[in-house]
């Protein structure tokens, strides 16, 4: 016996989400069946809207409803700094910190030899073009993740941009806030020692 | 800085699903943004369809596109047995076993004093009515879960139905297939000893 078609289709859709296997998808589908009609309709509308109403900012690559995005349009921000991130979500994290007031550039990925992603597959050409057209940019802060691919991408960008006399910086590596030395992995500890600062 | 409205709405919708908190919902929403347009549209359609096209069978309470459901319409099934389950999903599990050929009744819940659910809040009245109108039913197999509420419901049904000279049985409790005695909880072990059978 098969599940009725409507529920089978919904299970298949849930299974397309990351980290959701058949068991969880089935549980979610049956849960959906018991949800308020309004909530389900809103969910369906939100799914369609997110694909229809959100676009990438033609300047920085962030997701936005209007192009250019609110950050690129904000002339009160420091136009001399561009902070380069992998994903739009990283911008939200930086903005929550509330200490950075420059501009952003979203690579929308990393250089990843293992996944076959090269510099031309992510928003590196648009960054270079942007730097050419905006000589007011004095510093590029590379804020890719502390992973192998993030590191590779940072190195690549530094080699590419430094010859243009633009300062290229990288986020500090070390202990996270509240970290316990005993529970910190060797790579992090090594970076924390290497990057030690005078007190 | 807030997320753009379309993504904030989708995050809110994902958060209505069980076991999905803000972090996971955010991850899923951004993942959705990168999904194929078709897959997202299908997902939205499946959500609406599951609420629109599925109904409860007026006979047994199972979910179905047609009323009565295919099992209730199937005259080749043993009309003398009704297996009582908590949820429509439990029917699928039984059917996968492929060894039961009688009918079903879905309670759509359990009696739960702690949650304030009484016998009238679940499909017990419809079961009693069904038994009255179908004297060909000789056995009611109670297949509620092996939880406190499932047990309470089973006891209640037995007391209610046995006076009508209908056999009421309960699924066996004991070791699951491949179970390791050492890792089996005490309640299960106790039930396995209690229900031991002669070899």
XYZ file of C-alpha atoms in Angstrom:
398
model
C 0.000 0.000 0.000
C 1.249 3.424 -0.989
C 0.591 6.753 0.704
C -2.172 8.746 -1.021
C -0.644 10.765 -3.846
C -0.936 14.234 -2.257
C 0.989 13.106 0.806
C 3.552 11.171 -1.253
C 4.230 14.312 -3.287
C 4.657 16.434 -0.168
C 7.037 13.849 1.331
C 9.083 14.025 -1.893
C 9.219 17.826 -1.633
C 10.310 17.809 1.998
C 13.024 15.296 1.111
C 14.573 17.820 -1.285
C 15.527 19.966 1.729
C 19.019 19.453 3.173
C 19.319 17.058 6.100
C 15.751 15.769 5.745
C 15.455 12.062 5.000
C 12.392 9.937 4.297
C 11.406 9.435 7.945
C 11.534 13.124 8.846
C 9.838 14.099 5.580
C 6.995 11.678 6.331
C 6.635 13.062 9.838
C 6.582 16.636 8.508
C 4.046 15.773 5.795
C 1.638 14.236 8.302
C 2.195 17.160 10.612
C 1.337 19.520 7.734
C -1.911 17.630 7.273
C -2.909 18.629 10.790
C -1.764 22.263 10.569
C -4.102 25.246 10.344
C -5.227 25.859 6.760
C -3.953 29.469 6.983
C -0.487 28.478 8.117
C -0.135 26.030 5.238
C -1.335 28.591 2.693
C 1.094 31.173 4.101
C 3.888 28.618 3.887
C 3.102 27.901 0.229
C 2.939 31.623 -0.551
C 6.229 32.303 1.258
C 7.950 29.598 -0.793
C 6.795 31.105 -4.067
C 7.519 34.682 -2.917
C 11.078 33.952 -1.859
C 11.908 32.816 -5.404
C 9.844 35.543 -7.076
C 10.612 38.656 -5.004
C 14.241 38.214 -3.995
C 17.080 39.005 -6.366
C 20.818 39.413 -6.136
C 22.078 42.977 -5.772
C 23.833 43.875 -9.027
C 26.548 45.696 -7.059
C 27.457 43.455 -4.124
C 25.637 40.160 -4.791
C 23.600 40.271 -1.567
C 19.982 39.129 -1.716
C 17.537 41.984 -1.843
C 14.049 43.002 -2.871
C 15.307 46.233 -4.495
C 18.371 46.627 -6.678
C 20.867 47.936 -5.555
C 20.404 46.646 -2.019
C 19.832 48.998 0.967
C 23.499 48.731 2.056
C 24.885 49.659 -1.378
C 22.425 52.596 -1.551
C 23.402 53.884 1.896
C 25.875 56.711 1.226
C 26.498 57.165 4.974
C 28.443 53.874 5.014
C 32.226 53.894 4.724
C 32.866 53.649 0.961
C 36.571 52.885 1.449
C 36.114 49.351 2.837
C 34.651 46.253 1.211
C 34.184 43.153 3.356
C 34.079 39.984 1.253
C 31.882 37.104 2.454
C 30.891 33.720 1.085
C 27.124 33.947 1.555
C 24.376 36.578 2.072
C 23.810 35.109 5.549
C 27.319 36.160 6.534
C 26.332 39.791 5.957
C 23.515 39.417 8.484
C 25.990 38.048 11.031
C 28.336 41.015 10.474
C 25.472 43.503 10.717
C 24.285 41.958 13.971
C 27.763 42.671 15.382
C 27.025 46.343 14.665
C 30.701 47.384 14.519
C 31.350 47.354 10.781
C 30.078 50.245 8.704
C 31.675 49.691 5.301
C 30.385 47.909 2.203
C 30.124 44.202 1.347
C 30.715 41.829 -1.518
C 29.133 38.365 -1.616
C 31.156 35.734 -3.472
C 28.233 33.313 -3.383
C 30.590 30.400 -2.872
C 34.306 29.704 -2.614
C 37.026 28.531 -4.897
C 36.915 24.796 -4.368
C 39.246 22.584 -6.381
C 37.550 19.493 -4.925
C 34.095 20.636 -6.083
C 35.453 21.962 -9.386
C 34.550 25.590 -8.581
C 37.030 28.080 -10.004
C 37.405 31.860 -9.536
C 35.172 32.532 -12.559
C 32.287 30.515 -11.090
C 31.830 32.826 -8.113
C 31.516 36.633 -7.840
C 35.248 37.366 -8.132
C 35.133 39.027 -11.590
C 32.418 41.427 -10.357
C 34.576 42.278 -7.307
C 37.594 43.097 -9.483
C 35.424 45.202 -11.797
C 33.998 47.005 -8.768
C 37.476 47.788 -7.412
C 38.536 49.162 -10.813
C 35.534 51.503 -10.976
C 35.810 52.644 -7.349
C 39.305 53.903 -6.586
C 37.947 55.178 -3.243
C 38.164 51.600 -1.927
C 41.300 51.386 0.214
C 40.829 48.056 1.979
C 39.348 44.665 1.157
C 38.594 42.599 4.266
C 38.391 38.918 3.389
C 35.871 37.240 5.701
C 35.593 33.820 4.100
C 35.067 30.879 6.448
C 37.998 29.312 8.302
C 37.790 26.208 6.073
C 40.215 24.894 3.472
C 38.168 26.377 0.627
C 37.676 29.656 2.488
C 41.436 29.846 3.043
C 42.196 29.054 -0.618
C 39.798 31.774 -1.728
C 41.345 34.305 0.670
C 44.862 33.553 -0.623
C 43.688 33.861 -4.221
C 42.011 37.218 -3.575
C 45.069 38.587 -1.767
C 47.346 37.685 -4.702
C 44.882 39.196 -7.162
C 44.125 42.463 -5.366
C 47.377 43.476 -3.598
C 49.156 44.505 -6.833
C 46.476 47.229 -7.244
C 47.820 48.893 -4.062
C 44.680 48.024 -2.132
C 45.154 46.746 1.406
C 43.888 43.175 1.789
C 43.174 41.972 5.332
C 41.859 38.739 6.794
C 39.745 38.150 9.922
C 41.800 37.091 12.940
C 41.899 33.411 13.875
C 42.093 32.253 17.441
C 40.049 31.289 20.477
C 36.347 32.013 20.317
C 34.764 33.991 23.139
C 34.474 31.893 26.279
C 36.538 29.076 24.755
C 38.114 26.497 27.045
C 41.750 25.806 26.081
C 41.299 22.181 27.042
C 38.477 21.716 24.522
C 40.002 23.759 21.701
C 41.243 21.869 18.630
C 44.945 21.922 17.723
C 44.576 24.031 14.582
C 42.739 26.777 16.455
C 45.260 26.667 19.311
C 48.138 26.891 16.840
C 46.544 29.934 15.166
C 45.883 31.514 18.569
C 49.545 31.120 19.543
C 50.784 32.313 16.146
C 48.579 35.406 16.297
C 49.292 36.227 19.951
C 49.271 39.953 20.758
C 51.303 41.905 23.284
C 49.507 42.879 26.487
C 19.516 44.872 9.921
C 16.605 42.546 9.265
C 16.319 39.807 6.694
C 14.378 40.917 3.611
C 10.677 40.327 4.221
C 10.176 37.370 1.846
C 12.923 35.387 3.552
C 11.768 36.409 7.042
C 8.287 35.114 6.219
C 9.633 31.817 4.922
C 11.779 31.408 8.042
C 8.632 31.963 10.138
C 6.784 29.301 8.147
C 9.580 26.737 8.490
C 9.648 27.419 12.231
C 6.038 26.251 12.511
C 7.190 22.713 11.648
C 7.966 20.413 14.575
C 11.602 20.193 15.654
C 12.687 23.121 13.484
C 14.106 26.095 15.377
C 15.263 29.465 14.119
C 18.735 28.340 13.013
C 17.478 25.395 10.972
C 14.594 27.443 9.554
C 17.063 30.116 8.411
C 19.281 27.493 6.816
C 16.292 25.939 5.028
C 15.008 29.322 3.846
C 18.358 30.228 2.309
C 18.598 26.766 0.806
C 15.135 27.277 -0.731
C 16.398 30.480 -2.306
C 18.959 28.439 -4.217
C 16.622 25.601 -5.218
C 15.305 25.032 -8.739
C 12.240 27.198 -9.423
C 10.259 24.059 -10.385
C 11.038 22.244 -7.167
C 9.897 25.214 -5.097
C 6.674 25.580 -7.083
C 5.984 21.849 -6.711
C 6.628 22.135 -2.971
C 4.133 25.014 -2.645
C 1.542 23.102 -4.701
C 2.040 19.935 -2.639
C 1.435 21.881 0.570
C -1.839 23.296 -0.689
C -2.925 19.974 -2.221
C -2.367 17.972 0.941
C -4.839 20.183 2.803
C -7.273 20.415 -0.139
C -7.354 16.863 -1.524
C -7.019 14.672 1.542
C -9.937 13.889 3.810
C -10.686 11.478 6.607
C -12.503 8.294 5.603
C -16.010 8.500 7.060
C -15.867 4.804 7.969
C -12.433 4.189 9.499
C -10.911 7.661 9.921
C -7.897 6.964 7.685
C -6.708 9.751 5.384
C -7.849 9.270 1.822
C -8.552 11.052 -1.428
C -11.829 9.132 -1.933
C -14.427 8.401 0.702
C -14.688 5.614 1.840
C -10.993 4.808 1.631
C -9.625 1.986 -0.595
C -9.296 -0.398 2.376
C -12.899 0.089 3.527
C -14.110 -0.394 -0.065
C -12.100 -3.614 -0.535
C -14.616 -6.437 0.032
C -11.882 -9.061 -0.293
C -10.497 -8.018 3.103
C -11.491 -9.909 6.243
C -14.593 -8.090 7.490
C -14.499 -9.845 10.870
C -11.398 -8.035 12.215
C -10.854 -4.374 13.004
C -7.376 -3.242 13.994
C -7.436 -0.007 15.986
C -4.512 2.406 15.577
C -3.679 5.878 16.847
C -2.666 7.499 13.552
C -3.091 7.002 9.787
C 0.675 6.402 9.577
C 0.274 3.300 11.714
C -1.926 1.765 8.987
C 0.922 2.195 6.496
C 3.262 0.388 8.884
C 0.801 -2.495 9.263
C 0.242 -2.707 5.513
C 3.981 -2.813 4.878
C 4.095 -5.897 7.114
C 1.729 -7.493 4.586
C 0.357 -10.074 7.039
C -2.857 -8.404 8.173
C -5.865 -8.492 5.868
C -8.693 -7.177 8.028
C -10.077 -3.671 8.424
C -8.809 -0.664 10.408
C -10.062 2.093 12.653
C -8.011 5.253 13.273
C -8.569 6.861 16.674
C -6.651 9.971 15.601
C -5.150 10.317 19.063
C -5.305 8.613 22.436
C -7.123 9.125 25.676
C -4.694 11.339 27.575
C -5.650 12.602 31.023
C -2.507 14.735 31.119
C -3.397 16.483 27.835
C -7.097 16.646 28.710
C -8.151 14.347 25.861
C -11.116 12.149 26.734
C -12.779 9.243 24.883
C -15.210 11.620 23.160
C -12.369 13.705 21.683
C -11.024 10.860 19.563
C -12.724 8.416 17.158
C -14.084 6.082 19.850
C -17.801 6.915 19.381
C -17.509 6.142 15.644
C -15.838 2.811 16.470
C -18.656 1.809 18.846
C -21.240 2.844 16.252
C -19.422 0.825 13.612
C -19.363 -2.277 15.823
C -23.114 -1.933 16.458
C -23.908 -1.741 12.753
C -21.543 -4.561 11.764
C -22.210 -7.685 13.803
C -19.865 -9.575 11.457
C -16.934 -8.050 13.411
C -15.629 -10.773 15.750
C -12.346 -9.282 16.919
C -10.985 -5.841 17.724
C -7.176 -5.761 17.764
C -5.936 -2.790 19.766
C -2.654 -1.567 18.259
C -2.138 1.655 20.177
C 1.453 2.601 20.995
C 3.240 1.032 23.973
C 3.069 4.361 25.857
C 1.126 5.291 28.982
C -1.625 6.963 26.931
C -1.692 4.100 24.428
C -2.063 1.652 27.309
C -4.840 3.710 28.951
C -6.723 3.832 25.668
C -6.338 0.079 25.168
C -7.701 -0.651 28.654
C -10.636 1.699 28.099
C -11.524 0.086 24.756
C -11.328 -3.422 26.243
C -13.728 -2.517 29.061
C -16.083 -0.854 26.593
C -16.155 -3.540 23.890
C -15.823 -6.881 25.701
C -19.398 -6.795 27.121
C -20.647 -6.891 23.488
C -19.125 -10.403 23.165
C -16.471 -9.148 20.767
C -12.961 -10.469 21.292
C -10.545 -7.668 22.171
C -6.839 -8.390 21.694
C -3.679 -6.373 22.167
C -0.382 -6.502 20.264
C 2.293 -8.547 22.062
C 4.956 -6.711 24.044
C 8.499 -7.980 24.271
C 11.925 -7.874 22.685
C 12.137 -6.280 19.265
C 13.766 -8.230 16.450
C 17.530 -8.369 16.896
C 17.321 -6.822 20.368
C 20.248 -7.210 22.752
C 19.088 -8.210 26.259
C 21.850 -6.107 27.752
C 20.554 -2.957 26.075
C 16.855 -3.594 26.635
C 15.059 -1.393 29.165
C 13.546 -2.948 32.275
C 9.905 -2.439 31.307
C 10.394 -4.225 27.991
C 12.322 -7.033 29.697
C 9.598 -7.418 32.305
C 6.935 -7.644 29.571
C 9.051 -10.126 27.627
C 9.357 -12.372 30.694
C 5.686 -11.996 31.559
C 4.612 -12.878 28.036
C 7.087 -15.768 27.600
C 5.804 -18.595 25.398
C 6.486 -22.328 25.594
C 8.988 -23.698 23.100
